Amino acid sequence: MYFINPPSSLLAFGTKSGVELGGNKCVLSMDDVSNLKFEQEIFTEISWGEFYREEGIEDQIKSFTTQEYSSIREDPEELTKRLVDVIYKIMNEKKLFFGILDVEVDAFMNENVAINGLELDYETVNRLMKAHKHGRDLDLFPDLITSSIEKEDRINIEFQGKAKNLFHIIGERIEDLADKIRNAKGFGIGLVATSRGAANFYILTENIVMKEGEVKEMIIDQDNIDTVFYAIQREVLVPICWFRIDMGISAIETLELWEKIKEKPELIKAIKRYDDYIQALIYKKYKAMSQPPRGKDIKKDSNDITPEEREKALREMEKTIEVLTNHLKEAREREK
């Protein structure tokens, strides 16, 4: 699984001289083979923090130098324009709106977790602080970037933890993926650590649901935390940053300016078009499932199959009809 055009904060590093600090927030898309891509920037703030060289305070920041800065999070007009543009771009490229990624890089130099929505005990954060310093001292931060034949930068990524299948969505076609994430809501939070040339997203807590009306409480994945520290002790992992991914098109409602942009006609229209786009993909999937292969004699074939096979086929047809009926009902409700 690849992350295409990854934000700079996922590649943050540190040395004995200093560390990269800051963060990114961006819109993510997903293609038909489940790769994620940085589609639209909301903000980027990356600085270089230089350490003091005097003994005893060599882990304290002496000065900051801005390396990257760009932001539209306080500009409702520009934010609306970019969201509308990226929604149409995702549809035109036959992709899906996966969600919004928020990455915070504090070099694990703070006793407080940098990312919103995650609370960890002091001992856990302190161990991460020590692990990051160990990585800086031994220069363990790897170069993850590779270039594809399309000349786009990319990195290998893996999601880790009990909830990994909520992020690494699997399907044979874009229609399958659309069906799985069409009602995705909620967020997952954790840390990114590098290992074997890949960026590993360790999901420490999440409340993501995939069905309309479903509710889930936030739970800490302690087993995943233990796995992280076991790998860090063996110098297999180096912690990089904190992350939060808000899933689905509804993720735009988490933006700070949502209340100021939610009534914008162009944004409402774009979201409606995207919803129609998803419904069309799902209809295409289930319509194909409900039709017999070309060249088949339905009556003859039904006489040739066993009672068990016939029962299975009928159940699949019933499921297809139920799904299509629910989609039609949902579409009519939205039109009211």
XYZ file of C-alpha atoms in Angstrom:
336
model
C 0.000 0.000 0.000
C 1.375 3.400 -0.987
C 0.955 6.946 0.236
C 1.348 9.110 -2.882
C 2.680 12.663 -2.593
C 3.136 12.313 1.197
C 3.133 15.461 3.363
C 6.531 16.564 4.647
C 5.573 15.952 8.272
C 5.439 12.192 7.622
C 9.105 12.405 6.658
C 10.223 14.517 9.624
C 13.585 13.654 11.122
C 16.020 14.702 13.813
C 19.752 14.741 14.494
C 22.017 15.680 17.397
C 21.938 19.240 16.039
C 18.178 19.714 15.801
C 14.710 18.444 14.904
C 11.881 19.193 12.489
C 8.727 20.476 14.177
C 5.255 21.469 12.967
C 2.526 19.697 11.073
C 0.230 19.281 8.074
C -3.475 18.955 7.469
C -4.669 17.726 4.083
C -7.431 15.993 2.140
C -6.777 12.343 1.274
C -8.145 10.358 -1.657
C -8.129 6.606 -2.217
C -7.709 4.972 -5.625
C -9.049 1.657 -6.927
C -6.148 -0.319 -5.414
C -6.454 1.297 -1.964
C -3.485 3.682 -2.246
C -3.858 6.982 -0.398
C -2.874 10.339 -1.879
C -2.334 13.856 -0.553
C -4.843 15.750 -2.717
C -5.254 19.174 -1.163
C -3.350 21.109 1.464
C -5.180 22.887 4.262
C -2.072 23.942 6.110
C 1.631 23.147 6.345
C 3.866 24.486 9.087
C 7.344 22.977 9.311
C 10.272 24.515 11.208
C 13.789 23.432 12.092
C 14.521 23.582 15.814
C 18.221 23.893 16.557
C 19.531 22.544 19.878
C 21.886 24.317 22.248
C 25.399 22.923 22.045
C 26.273 23.493 25.694
C 26.523 20.403 27.850
C 23.488 19.815 30.026
C 21.045 21.729 27.812
C 21.836 20.042 24.493
C 18.244 18.727 24.252
C 16.656 22.165 24.529
C 15.685 24.225 21.481
C 17.835 27.305 20.954
C 16.183 28.734 17.833
C 13.534 28.046 15.185
C 13.846 28.491 11.434
C 10.713 28.272 9.251
C 11.134 25.772 6.412
C 7.591 25.563 5.044
C 4.492 27.633 5.727
C 1.164 27.708 3.904
C -2.340 27.879 5.330
C -5.956 28.454 4.296
C -7.544 27.274 7.547
C -8.512 30.849 8.470
C -9.731 31.863 5.001
C -13.316 30.647 4.430
C -13.448 31.690 0.775
C -10.212 29.960 -0.219
C -11.014 26.907 1.912
C -14.395 26.576 0.195
C -12.807 26.907 -3.249
C -10.174 24.259 -2.545
C -12.654 21.822 -1.050
C -14.961 22.190 -4.039
C -12.045 21.789 -6.455
C -10.712 18.681 -4.727
C -14.126 17.008 -4.573
C -14.590 17.392 -8.338
C -10.989 16.333 -8.958
C -11.502 13.131 -6.961
C -14.641 12.301 -8.947
C -13.042 13.100 -12.307
C -10.148 10.762 -11.495
C -12.533 7.969 -10.398
C -11.273 8.001 -6.820
C -12.870 8.264 -3.387
C -12.758 10.976 -0.732
C -10.965 9.003 1.998
C -10.828 11.682 4.676
C -8.705 14.387 6.258
C -5.255 13.698 7.662
C -3.832 15.769 10.500
C -0.141 15.216 11.343
C 1.641 16.845 14.273
C 5.406 16.721 14.709
C 6.700 17.628 18.170
C 9.758 15.313 18.071
C 8.220 13.749 21.204
C 9.820 16.508 23.255
C 6.656 17.373 25.139
C 4.968 15.467 27.949
C 1.591 16.274 26.377
C 0.333 14.463 23.291
C 0.401 16.917 20.378
C -2.623 15.552 18.513
C -6.194 16.431 19.488
C -8.299 13.583 20.890
C -5.633 11.268 22.331
C -4.666 10.981 25.976
C -1.747 8.801 27.045
C -0.151 8.412 30.454
C 3.097 10.189 31.261
C 5.120 6.967 31.314
C 4.100 6.100 27.743
C 4.882 9.568 26.380
C 8.163 9.678 28.286
C 9.226 6.395 26.678
C 8.485 7.891 23.257
C 10.544 10.959 24.120
C 13.512 8.741 24.984
C 13.020 6.633 21.854
C 13.034 9.705 19.577
C 16.207 11.015 21.240
C 17.822 7.607 20.777
C 16.916 7.750 17.088
C 18.422 11.245 16.759
C 21.623 10.260 18.518
C 22.141 7.197 16.298
C 20.839 8.822 13.084
C 18.206 6.095 12.623
C 15.705 8.075 10.510
C 15.467 6.355 7.101
C 14.752 7.857 3.678
C 11.297 6.530 2.749
C 10.683 8.362 -0.532
C 10.610 6.503 -3.838
C 9.423 7.752 -7.232
C 6.871 5.952 -9.377
C 6.778 5.783 -13.162
C 4.259 8.643 -13.008
C 7.041 10.720 -11.396
C 5.048 11.080 -8.190
C 6.779 10.673 -4.857
C 5.422 7.905 -2.696
C 6.176 5.923 0.437
C 5.187 2.462 1.565
C 2.697 2.556 4.418
C 1.063 0.014 6.687
C -1.685 0.398 9.265
C -1.138 -1.499 12.500
C -3.491 -2.433 15.326
C -6.874 -4.000 15.957
C -8.576 -1.376 13.761
C -6.203 -1.606 10.786
C -8.868 -3.022 8.459
C -10.910 0.162 8.929
C -8.135 2.079 7.157
C -6.714 -0.451 4.723
C -9.932 -0.986 2.786
C -9.804 -3.939 0.412
C -11.868 -4.460 -2.738
C -11.480 -5.667 -6.296
C -12.908 -2.512 -7.884
C -13.574 1.110 -6.999
C -17.266 0.168 -6.666
C -16.411 -2.289 -3.875
C -14.392 0.330 -2.009
C -17.141 2.931 -2.402
C -19.672 0.516 -0.933
C -17.464 -0.096 2.109
C -16.653 3.508 3.031
C -19.741 5.381 1.840
C -21.034 5.791 5.432
C -17.617 5.970 7.140
C -17.505 8.428 10.038
C -15.302 9.042 13.045
C -11.561 9.192 13.436
C -8.493 7.189 14.296
C -5.496 8.535 16.216
C -2.031 7.185 16.762
C 1.612 7.573 15.936
C 3.701 7.040 12.840
C 6.930 5.082 13.172
C 9.316 3.952 10.456
C 10.412 0.376 9.934
C 11.932 -1.595 7.050
C 11.479 1.278 4.626
C 7.790 1.816 5.454
C 5.798 4.326 7.472
C 3.717 2.381 9.985
C 0.534 4.037 11.233
C -0.036 2.585 14.694
C -3.704 3.150 15.551
C -3.870 3.715 19.308
C -7.519 4.705 19.556
C -10.503 5.149 17.212
C -14.270 5.495 17.036
C -14.789 4.819 13.317
C -18.091 3.342 12.166
C -18.957 2.092 8.698
C -22.739 1.853 9.006
C -25.341 4.597 9.283
C -26.492 5.057 12.878
C -23.697 2.942 14.387
C -21.969 4.326 17.512
C -18.628 3.324 19.011
C -16.804 4.418 22.156
C -13.139 5.399 22.140
C -10.891 2.602 23.391
C -7.102 2.611 23.778
C -5.392 -0.261 21.933
C -2.909 -1.179 24.658
C -1.667 -4.212 22.739
C -0.610 -1.932 19.887
C 1.215 0.374 22.302
C 3.075 -2.622 23.730
C 3.982 -3.724 20.192
C 5.417 -0.281 19.431
C 7.677 -0.291 22.477
C 8.816 -3.847 21.921
C 9.915 -2.890 18.401
C 11.510 0.371 19.604
C 13.576 -1.511 22.186
C 14.902 -3.731 19.411
C 15.700 -0.615 17.325
C 13.302 -1.827 14.639
C 11.089 1.274 14.893
C 11.760 5.007 15.144
C 8.805 7.226 16.208
C 8.192 10.119 13.793
C 4.950 11.964 14.538
C 1.366 11.847 15.748
C -1.548 11.453 13.320
C -5.302 11.727 13.197
C -7.438 10.621 10.240
C -11.089 11.716 10.077
C -12.848 9.333 7.724
C -15.172 9.981 4.796
C -16.613 13.069 3.143
C -18.147 14.041 6.505
C -14.581 14.731 7.724
C -14.865 18.269 6.318
C -17.311 18.972 9.152
C -14.374 18.752 11.592
C -12.621 21.756 10.019
C -12.410 24.862 12.187
C -14.301 26.985 9.649
C -17.088 24.494 8.978
C -19.792 26.681 10.509
C -18.745 29.529 8.205
C -18.612 27.496 5.001
C -21.322 24.840 5.376
C -24.003 27.022 3.731
C -21.884 27.925 0.702
C -23.980 26.940 -2.367
C -20.979 25.729 -4.359
C -19.872 23.451 -1.506
C -23.382 22.080 -0.988
C -23.592 21.350 -4.713
C -20.188 19.617 -4.759
C -21.079 17.399 -1.789
C -24.398 16.497 -3.438
C -22.597 15.623 -6.687
C -20.148 13.454 -4.751
C -23.005 11.650 -3.016
C -24.647 10.991 -6.381
C -21.294 9.750 -7.687
C -21.009 7.245 -4.812
C -24.590 6.082 -5.251
C -23.944 5.508 -8.959
C -20.868 3.380 -8.180
C -22.797 1.278 -5.688
C -25.733 0.863 -8.061
C -23.299 -0.275 -10.753
C -21.840 -2.873 -8.393
C -25.132 -4.416 -7.323
C -26.713 -4.206 -10.740
C -23.820 -6.286 -12.089
C -24.290 -8.792 -9.259
C -27.992 -9.173 -10.013
C -27.497 -9.926 -13.711
C -26.480 -13.338 -15.076
C -23.274 -13.610 -17.130
C -23.669 -13.026 -20.841
C -24.528 -16.059 -22.901
C -26.178 -17.893 -20.006
C -29.497 -19.669 -20.322
C -31.043 -18.797 -16.954
C -33.712 -21.510 -17.087
C -31.269 -24.217 -18.162
C -28.647 -23.142 -15.630
C -31.170 -23.111 -12.787
C -32.085 -26.711 -13.589
C -28.432 -27.764 -13.575
C -27.425 -26.368 -10.160
C -27.913 -28.131 -6.842
C -30.588 -27.065 -4.317
C -27.839 -25.627 -2.096
C -26.427 -23.562 -4.959
C -29.904 -22.360 -5.891
C -30.582 -21.308 -2.294
C -27.288 -19.406 -2.152
C -28.082 -17.624 -5.429
C -31.514 -16.621 -4.139
C -30.010 -15.251 -0.931
C -27.551 -13.172 -2.945
C -30.359 -11.817 -5.108
C -32.377 -10.935 -2.006
C -29.371 -9.119 -0.558
C -28.852 -7.209 -3.796
C -32.498 -6.118 -3.907
C -32.332 -5.071 -0.241
C -29.196 -2.992 -0.774
C -30.558 -1.262 -3.872
C -33.845 -0.559 -2.061
C -31.960 1.006 0.872
C -29.888 3.165 -1.484
C -33.056 4.368 -3.207
C -34.655 5.135 0.167
C -31.600 7.096 1.301
C -31.505 9.065 -1.941
C -35.197 9.992 -1.598
C -34.654 11.083 2.029
C -31.841 13.410 0.986
C -34.060 14.967 -1.692
C -36.661 16.012 0.889
